[in-house]
Coordinates of C-alpha atoms in Angstrom, one line a residue:
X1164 CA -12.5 -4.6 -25.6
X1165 CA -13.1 -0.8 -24.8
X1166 CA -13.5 0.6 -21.7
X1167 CA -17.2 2.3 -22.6
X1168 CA -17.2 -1.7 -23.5
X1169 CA -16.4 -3.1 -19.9
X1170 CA -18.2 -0.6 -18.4
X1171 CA -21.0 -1.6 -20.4
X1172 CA -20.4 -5.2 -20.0
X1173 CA -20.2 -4.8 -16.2
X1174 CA -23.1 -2.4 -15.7
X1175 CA -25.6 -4.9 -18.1
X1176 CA -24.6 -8.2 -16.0
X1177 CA -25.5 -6.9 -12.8
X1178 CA -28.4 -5.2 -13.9
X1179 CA -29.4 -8.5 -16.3
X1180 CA -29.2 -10.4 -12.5
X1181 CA -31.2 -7.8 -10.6
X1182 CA -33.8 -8.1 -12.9
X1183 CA -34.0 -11.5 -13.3
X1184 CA -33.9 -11.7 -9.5
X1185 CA -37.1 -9.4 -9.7
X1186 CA -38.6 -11.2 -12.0
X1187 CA -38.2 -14.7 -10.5
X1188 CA -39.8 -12.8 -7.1
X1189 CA -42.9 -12.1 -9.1
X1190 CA -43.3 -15.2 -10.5
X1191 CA -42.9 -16.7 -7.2
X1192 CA -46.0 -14.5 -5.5
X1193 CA -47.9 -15.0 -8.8
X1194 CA -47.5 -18.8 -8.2
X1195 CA -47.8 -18.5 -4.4
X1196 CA -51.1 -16.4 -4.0
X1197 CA -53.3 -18.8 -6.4
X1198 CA -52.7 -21.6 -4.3
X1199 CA -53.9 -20.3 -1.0
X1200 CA -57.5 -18.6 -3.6
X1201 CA -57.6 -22.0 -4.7
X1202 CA -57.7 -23.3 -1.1
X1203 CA -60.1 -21.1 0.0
X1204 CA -62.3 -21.4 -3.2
X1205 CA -62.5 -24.7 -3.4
X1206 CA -62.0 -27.1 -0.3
X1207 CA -64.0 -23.7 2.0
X1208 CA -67.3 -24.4 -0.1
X1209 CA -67.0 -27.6 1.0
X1210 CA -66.7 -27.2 4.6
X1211 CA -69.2 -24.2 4.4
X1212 CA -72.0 -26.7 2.5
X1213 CA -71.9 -29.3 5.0
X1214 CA -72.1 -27.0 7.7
X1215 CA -75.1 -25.9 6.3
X1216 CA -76.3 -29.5 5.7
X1217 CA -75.6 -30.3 9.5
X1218 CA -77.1 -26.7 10.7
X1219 CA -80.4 -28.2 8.6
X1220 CA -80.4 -31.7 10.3
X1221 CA -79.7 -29.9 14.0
X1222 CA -83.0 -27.6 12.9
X1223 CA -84.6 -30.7 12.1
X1224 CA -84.6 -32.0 16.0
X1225 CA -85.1 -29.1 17.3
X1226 CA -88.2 -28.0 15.5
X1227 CA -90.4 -24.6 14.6
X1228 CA -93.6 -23.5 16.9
X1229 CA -96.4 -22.7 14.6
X1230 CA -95.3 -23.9 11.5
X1231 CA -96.6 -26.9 9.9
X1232 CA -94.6 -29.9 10.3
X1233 CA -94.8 -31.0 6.4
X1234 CA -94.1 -27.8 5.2
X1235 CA -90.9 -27.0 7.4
X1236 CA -89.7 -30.9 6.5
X1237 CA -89.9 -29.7 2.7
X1238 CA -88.4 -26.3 3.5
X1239 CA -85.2 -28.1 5.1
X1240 CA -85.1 -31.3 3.0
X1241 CA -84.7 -27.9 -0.2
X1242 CA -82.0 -26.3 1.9
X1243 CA -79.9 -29.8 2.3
X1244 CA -80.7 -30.1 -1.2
X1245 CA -79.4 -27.2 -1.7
X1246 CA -75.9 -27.5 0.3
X1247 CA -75.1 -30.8 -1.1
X1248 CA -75.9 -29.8 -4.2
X1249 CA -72.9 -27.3 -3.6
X1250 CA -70.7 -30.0 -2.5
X1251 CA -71.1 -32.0 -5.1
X1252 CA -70.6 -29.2 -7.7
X1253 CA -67.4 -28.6 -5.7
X1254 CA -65.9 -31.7 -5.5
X1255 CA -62.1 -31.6 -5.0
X1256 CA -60.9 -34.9 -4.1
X1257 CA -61.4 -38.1 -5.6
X1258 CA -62.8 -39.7 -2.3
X1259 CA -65.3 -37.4 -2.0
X1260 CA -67.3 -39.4 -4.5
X1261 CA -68.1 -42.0 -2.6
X1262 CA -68.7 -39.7 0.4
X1263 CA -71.6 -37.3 -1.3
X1264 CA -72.9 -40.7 -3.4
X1265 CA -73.8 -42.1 0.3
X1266 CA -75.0 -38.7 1.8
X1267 CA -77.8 -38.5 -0.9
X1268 CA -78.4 -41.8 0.0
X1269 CA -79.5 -41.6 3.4
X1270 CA -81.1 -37.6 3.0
X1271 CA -84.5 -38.9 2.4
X1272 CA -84.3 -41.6 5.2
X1273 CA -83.1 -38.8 7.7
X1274 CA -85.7 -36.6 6.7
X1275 CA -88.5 -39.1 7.5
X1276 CA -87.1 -39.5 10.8
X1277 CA -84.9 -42.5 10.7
X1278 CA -82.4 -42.2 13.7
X1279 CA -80.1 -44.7 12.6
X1280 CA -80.2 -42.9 8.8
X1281 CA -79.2 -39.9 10.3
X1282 CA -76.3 -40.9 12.6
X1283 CA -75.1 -42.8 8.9
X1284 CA -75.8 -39.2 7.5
X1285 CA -73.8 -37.0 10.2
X1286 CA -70.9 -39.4 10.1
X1287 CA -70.8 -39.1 5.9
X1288 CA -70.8 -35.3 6.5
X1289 CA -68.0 -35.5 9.2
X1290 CA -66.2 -37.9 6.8
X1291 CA -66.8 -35.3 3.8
X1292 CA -65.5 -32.2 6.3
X1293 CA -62.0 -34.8 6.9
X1294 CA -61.4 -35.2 3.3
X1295 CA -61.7 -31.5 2.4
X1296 CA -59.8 -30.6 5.4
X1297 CA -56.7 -32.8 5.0
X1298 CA -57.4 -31.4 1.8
X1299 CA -56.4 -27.8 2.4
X1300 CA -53.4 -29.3 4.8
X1301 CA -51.9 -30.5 1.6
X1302 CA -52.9 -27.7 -0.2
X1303 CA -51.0 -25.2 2.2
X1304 CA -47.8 -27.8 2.5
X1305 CA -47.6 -27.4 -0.9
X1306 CA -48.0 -23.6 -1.1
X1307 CA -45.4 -23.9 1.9
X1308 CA -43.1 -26.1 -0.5
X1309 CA -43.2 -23.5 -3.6
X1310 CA -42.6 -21.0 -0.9
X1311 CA -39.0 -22.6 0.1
X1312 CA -38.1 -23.2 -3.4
X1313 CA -39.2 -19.6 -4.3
X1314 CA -36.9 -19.1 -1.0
X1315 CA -34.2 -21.2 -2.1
X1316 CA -34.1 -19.5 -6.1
X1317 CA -33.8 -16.1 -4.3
X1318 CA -30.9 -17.3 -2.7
X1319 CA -29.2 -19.1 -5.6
X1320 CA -30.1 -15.5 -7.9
X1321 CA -28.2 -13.7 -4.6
X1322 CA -25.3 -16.2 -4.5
X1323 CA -25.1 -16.0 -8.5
X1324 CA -25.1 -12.1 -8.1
X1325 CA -22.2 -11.9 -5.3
X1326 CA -20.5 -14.5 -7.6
X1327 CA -20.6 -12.8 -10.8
X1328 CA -20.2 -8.6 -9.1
X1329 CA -16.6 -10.7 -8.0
X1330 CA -16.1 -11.6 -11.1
X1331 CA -16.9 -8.7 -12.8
X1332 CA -14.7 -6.7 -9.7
X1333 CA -11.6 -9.3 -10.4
X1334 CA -12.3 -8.2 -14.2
X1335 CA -12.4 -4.4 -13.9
X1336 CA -9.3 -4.5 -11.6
X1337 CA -7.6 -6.4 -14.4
X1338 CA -8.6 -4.1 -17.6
X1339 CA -8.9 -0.4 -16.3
X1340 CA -7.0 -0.8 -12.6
X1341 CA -4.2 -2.4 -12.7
X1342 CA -2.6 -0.9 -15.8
X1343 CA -3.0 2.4 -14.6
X1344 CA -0.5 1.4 -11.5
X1345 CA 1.6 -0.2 -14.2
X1346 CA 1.7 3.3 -16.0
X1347 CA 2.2 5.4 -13.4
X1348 CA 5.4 3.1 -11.9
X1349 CA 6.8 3.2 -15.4
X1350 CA 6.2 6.9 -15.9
X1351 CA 8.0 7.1 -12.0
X1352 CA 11.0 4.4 -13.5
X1353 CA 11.3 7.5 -16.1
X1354 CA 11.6 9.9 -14.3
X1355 CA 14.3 8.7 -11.7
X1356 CA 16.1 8.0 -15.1
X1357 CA 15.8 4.5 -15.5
X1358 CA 15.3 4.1 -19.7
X1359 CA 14.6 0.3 -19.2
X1360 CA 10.9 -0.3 -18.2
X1361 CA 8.1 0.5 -20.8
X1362 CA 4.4 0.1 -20.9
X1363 CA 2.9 -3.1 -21.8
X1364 CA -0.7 -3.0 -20.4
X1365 CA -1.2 -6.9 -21.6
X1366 CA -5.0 -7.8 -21.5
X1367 CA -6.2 -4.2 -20.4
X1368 CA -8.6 -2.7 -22.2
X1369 CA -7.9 -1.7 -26.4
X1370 CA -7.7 2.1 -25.3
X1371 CA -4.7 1.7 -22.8
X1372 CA -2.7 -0.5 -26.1
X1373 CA -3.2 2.9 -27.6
X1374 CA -1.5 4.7 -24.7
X1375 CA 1.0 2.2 -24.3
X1376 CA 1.9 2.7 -27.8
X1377 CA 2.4 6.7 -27.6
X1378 CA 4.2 6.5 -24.1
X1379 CA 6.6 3.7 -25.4
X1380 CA 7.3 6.3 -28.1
X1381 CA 7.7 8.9 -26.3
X1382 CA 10.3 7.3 -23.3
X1383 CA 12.4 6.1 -26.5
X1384 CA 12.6 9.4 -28.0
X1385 CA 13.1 11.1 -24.1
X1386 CA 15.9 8.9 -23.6
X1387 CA 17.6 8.8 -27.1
X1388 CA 17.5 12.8 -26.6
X1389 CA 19.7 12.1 -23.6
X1390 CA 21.5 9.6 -24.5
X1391 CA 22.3 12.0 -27.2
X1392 CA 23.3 14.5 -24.5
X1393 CA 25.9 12.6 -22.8
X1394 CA 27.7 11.6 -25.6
X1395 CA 27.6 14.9 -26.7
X1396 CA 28.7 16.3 -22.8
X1397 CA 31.4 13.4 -22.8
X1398 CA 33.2 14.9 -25.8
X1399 CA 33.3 17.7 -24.5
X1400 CA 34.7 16.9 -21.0
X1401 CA 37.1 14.3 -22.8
X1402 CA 38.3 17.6 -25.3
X1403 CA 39.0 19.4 -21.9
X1404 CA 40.6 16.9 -19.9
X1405 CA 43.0 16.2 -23.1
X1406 CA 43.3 20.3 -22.9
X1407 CA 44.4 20.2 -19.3
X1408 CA 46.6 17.5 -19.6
X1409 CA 48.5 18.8 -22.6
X1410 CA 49.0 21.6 -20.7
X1411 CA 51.2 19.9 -18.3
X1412 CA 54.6 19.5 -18.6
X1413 CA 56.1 15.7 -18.8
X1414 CA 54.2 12.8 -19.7
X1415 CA 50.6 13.1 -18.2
X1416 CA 48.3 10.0 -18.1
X1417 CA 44.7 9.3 -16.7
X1418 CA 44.5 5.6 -16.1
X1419 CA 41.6 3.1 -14.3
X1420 CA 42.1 1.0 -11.6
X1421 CA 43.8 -1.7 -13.0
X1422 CA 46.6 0.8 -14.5
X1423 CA 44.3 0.8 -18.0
X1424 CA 45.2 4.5 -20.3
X1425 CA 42.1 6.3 -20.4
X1426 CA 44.0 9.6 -21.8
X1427 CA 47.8 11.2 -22.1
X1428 CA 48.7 14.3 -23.2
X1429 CA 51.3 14.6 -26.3
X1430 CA 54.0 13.5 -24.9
X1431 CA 52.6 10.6 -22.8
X1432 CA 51.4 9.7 -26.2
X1433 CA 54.9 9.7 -27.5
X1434 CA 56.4 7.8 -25.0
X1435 CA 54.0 5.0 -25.5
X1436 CA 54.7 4.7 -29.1
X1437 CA 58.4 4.7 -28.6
X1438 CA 60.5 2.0 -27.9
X1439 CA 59.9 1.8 -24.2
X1440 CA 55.9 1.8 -24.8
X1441 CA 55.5 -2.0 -23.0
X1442 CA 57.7 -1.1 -20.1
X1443 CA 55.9 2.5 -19.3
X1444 CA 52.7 0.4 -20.0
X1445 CA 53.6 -2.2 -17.2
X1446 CA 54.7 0.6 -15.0
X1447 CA 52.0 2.1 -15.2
X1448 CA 49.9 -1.3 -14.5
X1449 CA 52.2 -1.7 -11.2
X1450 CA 51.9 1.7 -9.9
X1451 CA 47.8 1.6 -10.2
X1452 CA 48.1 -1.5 -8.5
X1453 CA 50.2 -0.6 -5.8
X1454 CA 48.0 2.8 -5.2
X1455 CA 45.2 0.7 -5.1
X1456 CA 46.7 -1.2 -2.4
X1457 CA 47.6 1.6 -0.1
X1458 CA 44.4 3.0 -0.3
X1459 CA 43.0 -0.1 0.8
X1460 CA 45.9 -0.2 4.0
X1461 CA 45.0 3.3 4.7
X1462 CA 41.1 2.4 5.1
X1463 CA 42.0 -0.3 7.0
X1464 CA 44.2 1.9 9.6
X1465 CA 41.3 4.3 9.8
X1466 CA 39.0 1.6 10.3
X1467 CA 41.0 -0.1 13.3
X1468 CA 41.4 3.5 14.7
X1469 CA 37.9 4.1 15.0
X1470 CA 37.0 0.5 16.6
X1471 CA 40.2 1.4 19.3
X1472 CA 38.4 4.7 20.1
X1473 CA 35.2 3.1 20.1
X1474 CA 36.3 0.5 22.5
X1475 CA 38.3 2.5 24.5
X1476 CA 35.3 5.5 25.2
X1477 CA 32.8 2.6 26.2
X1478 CA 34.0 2.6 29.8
X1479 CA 35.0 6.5 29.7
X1480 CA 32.6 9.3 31.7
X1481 CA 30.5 11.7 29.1
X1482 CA 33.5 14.3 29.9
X1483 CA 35.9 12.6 28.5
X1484 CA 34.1 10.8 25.1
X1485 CA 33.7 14.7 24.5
X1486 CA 36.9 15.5 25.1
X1487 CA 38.3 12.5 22.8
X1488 CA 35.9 13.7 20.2
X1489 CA 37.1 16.9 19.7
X1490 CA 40.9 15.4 19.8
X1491 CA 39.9 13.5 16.8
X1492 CA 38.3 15.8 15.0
X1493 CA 41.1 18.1 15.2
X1494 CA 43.3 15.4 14.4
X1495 CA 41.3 14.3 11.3
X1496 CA 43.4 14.7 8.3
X1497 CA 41.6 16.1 5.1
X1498 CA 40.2 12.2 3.4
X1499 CA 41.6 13.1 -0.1
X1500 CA 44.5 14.2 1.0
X1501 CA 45.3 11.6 3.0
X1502 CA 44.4 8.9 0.8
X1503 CA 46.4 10.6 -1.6
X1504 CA 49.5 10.2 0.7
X1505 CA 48.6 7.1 1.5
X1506 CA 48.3 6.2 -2.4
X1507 CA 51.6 7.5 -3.3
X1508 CA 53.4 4.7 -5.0
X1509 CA 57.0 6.4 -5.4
X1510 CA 58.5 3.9 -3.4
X1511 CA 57.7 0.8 -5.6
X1512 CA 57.6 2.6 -8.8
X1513 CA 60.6 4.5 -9.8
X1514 CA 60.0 7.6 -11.8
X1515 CA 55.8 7.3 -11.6
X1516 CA 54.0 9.9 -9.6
X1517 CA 50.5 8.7 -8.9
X1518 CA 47.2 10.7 -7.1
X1519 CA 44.2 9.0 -6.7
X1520 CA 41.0 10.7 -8.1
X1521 CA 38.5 9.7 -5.9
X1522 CA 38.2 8.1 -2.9
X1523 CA 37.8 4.5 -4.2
X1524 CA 40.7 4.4 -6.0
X1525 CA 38.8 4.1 -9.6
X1526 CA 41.0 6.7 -11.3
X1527 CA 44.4 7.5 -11.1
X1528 CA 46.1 11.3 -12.6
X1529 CA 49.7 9.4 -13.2
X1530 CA 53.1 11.8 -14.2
X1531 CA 56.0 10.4 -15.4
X1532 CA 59.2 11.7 -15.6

């Protein structure tokens, strides 16, 4: 995949979350605010009839100055008409039935002043008010339910966003992140000369196999060019060293460590071919070897000479360490000098002179005469 791809990809899914997120809040105070209308639509009409129907029996007892008793009996018995007429239109509970059946029941009775009618009557309406209350208790419980779940979704839509912006986080760091680290270490590995590492970006995105492809390329060519160079500047230094060494009288010879003929001049050339070829050969071999061991007795006699001035300044005053410093470094020998003397087999090999190239006793000039 592309980056414009990922980015795409990563960009859409969080957005595809957000709004679903708003979206599911919507629905939630779309579902929400209808229940608590339909509360107050239904089960108040209710509780505001009977009120009415109980204001009408309390005017009832009280009674009107200067109206005429029939007329007011008619007017009140129209308005509890009226009011349960309301209730009954409104009727939200199956038990309320029963409830409204019995108050029209006992309305005429009431009205033509029956006491015990309209005790029967104000206990139906109390009854009536119950049911639509514990009516609207269930109604808000469940408004309250779809509340928590609408609560509980929002959650799960956060949760599911964190999880997936991880995801999508763990996913960018491994297609556009990470293989710019890998490029830059082996673009680093290149250029402290190391020809080994290459780009290989894996599962990153298609544009960085494309880069890994030219940069490959290009470290091969970088390091075949140089690789080109050094053979080309060994030649050359080979050419010269054979040049030097043929300018030397006697049998010169350049050997390795373990007394190996890395060059000779003419006539060290000669002699190997000649009849005594093996034995200068083995001579050679044994005054390598012996070279390489006096370099190794002289490191150790420096070495032990250092610890004995070591242990023998711990316990001097500051005076004094200064004093024996100076001593020793005026009575440091040059180091390739003295391993040179130290190297010099002439002793154990008859007719071999040997001198130590560098200090680790690698490469050995040898003359023979």
């Amino acid at each position: 995949m592309r980056i414009r791809d990922e980015i795409r990809l990563a960009l859409g899914a969080l957005l595809a979350i957000q709004v679903l997120t708003m979206i599911a809040a919507v629905a939630l105070l779309a579902r929400v605010t209808p229940a608590v209308d339909r509360i107050l639509e239904e089960n108040d009409k209710s509780i505001q009839a009977v009120e009415e129907m109980l204001l009408v029996l309390a005017e009832g007892h009280v009674g009107h100055d200067g109206q005429d008793e029939q007329d007011d009996r008619e007017h009140r018995r129209a308005r509890f008409d009226e009011a349960l007429a309301i209730a009954q239109g409104n009727i939200t509970e199956p038990s309320e039935e029963p409830v409204l059946a019995a108050i029209d029941e006992l309305a005429p009775a009431a009205f033509a002043d029956d006491h015990s009618a309209a005790v029967a009557l104000r206990e139906q309406l109390r009854s009536l008010v119950e049911i639509n209350r514990a009516s609207m208790h269930r109604a808000n419980a469940r408004a309250k339910r779809l509340g928590s779940a609408g609560a509980w979704s929002m959650v799960l839509l956060g949760l599911l966003d964190v999880a997936a912006s991880l995801a999508l986080m763990r996913r960018t760091r491994i297609k556009l992140i990470r293989p710019l680290y890998e490029l830059g270490a082996v673009l680093q590995a290149c250029r402290e000369g190391d020809p080994h590492p290459r780009f290989s970006p894996g599962d990153a995105s298609w544009e960085y196999r494309e880069v890994a492809a030219v940069v490959n390329d290009l470290l091969s060519e970088h390091f075949e060019a140089v690789e080109r160079d050094w053979e080309r500047v060994a030649k050359l230094d080979r050419l010269a060293l054979l040049r030097i060494l043929d300018a030397m009288p006697g049998a010169r010879f350049v050997c390795d460590r373990d007394g190996g003929v890395i060059a000779a001049n003419t006539e060290g050339l000669r002699r190997l071919a000649a009849d005594g070829g093996p034995e200068l050969r083995a001579s050679l071999r044994a005054a390598c070897k012996h070279a390489r061991a006096s370099l190794r007795a002289a490191a150790g006699k420096r070495r032990e000479g250092r610890e004995q001035d070591e242990a023998a300044a711990k316990g001097a005053p500051e005076a004094t360490l200064n004093d024996a410093a100076a001593l020793n470094d005026a009575a440091a020998p040059n180091d390739a000098a003295a391993l040179n003397d130290a190297a010099a087999p002439n002793d154990a090999v008859a007719g071999v002179d040997v001198q130590a190239l560098d200090a680790g006793g690698s490469v050995y000039a040898l003359a023979v005469s």
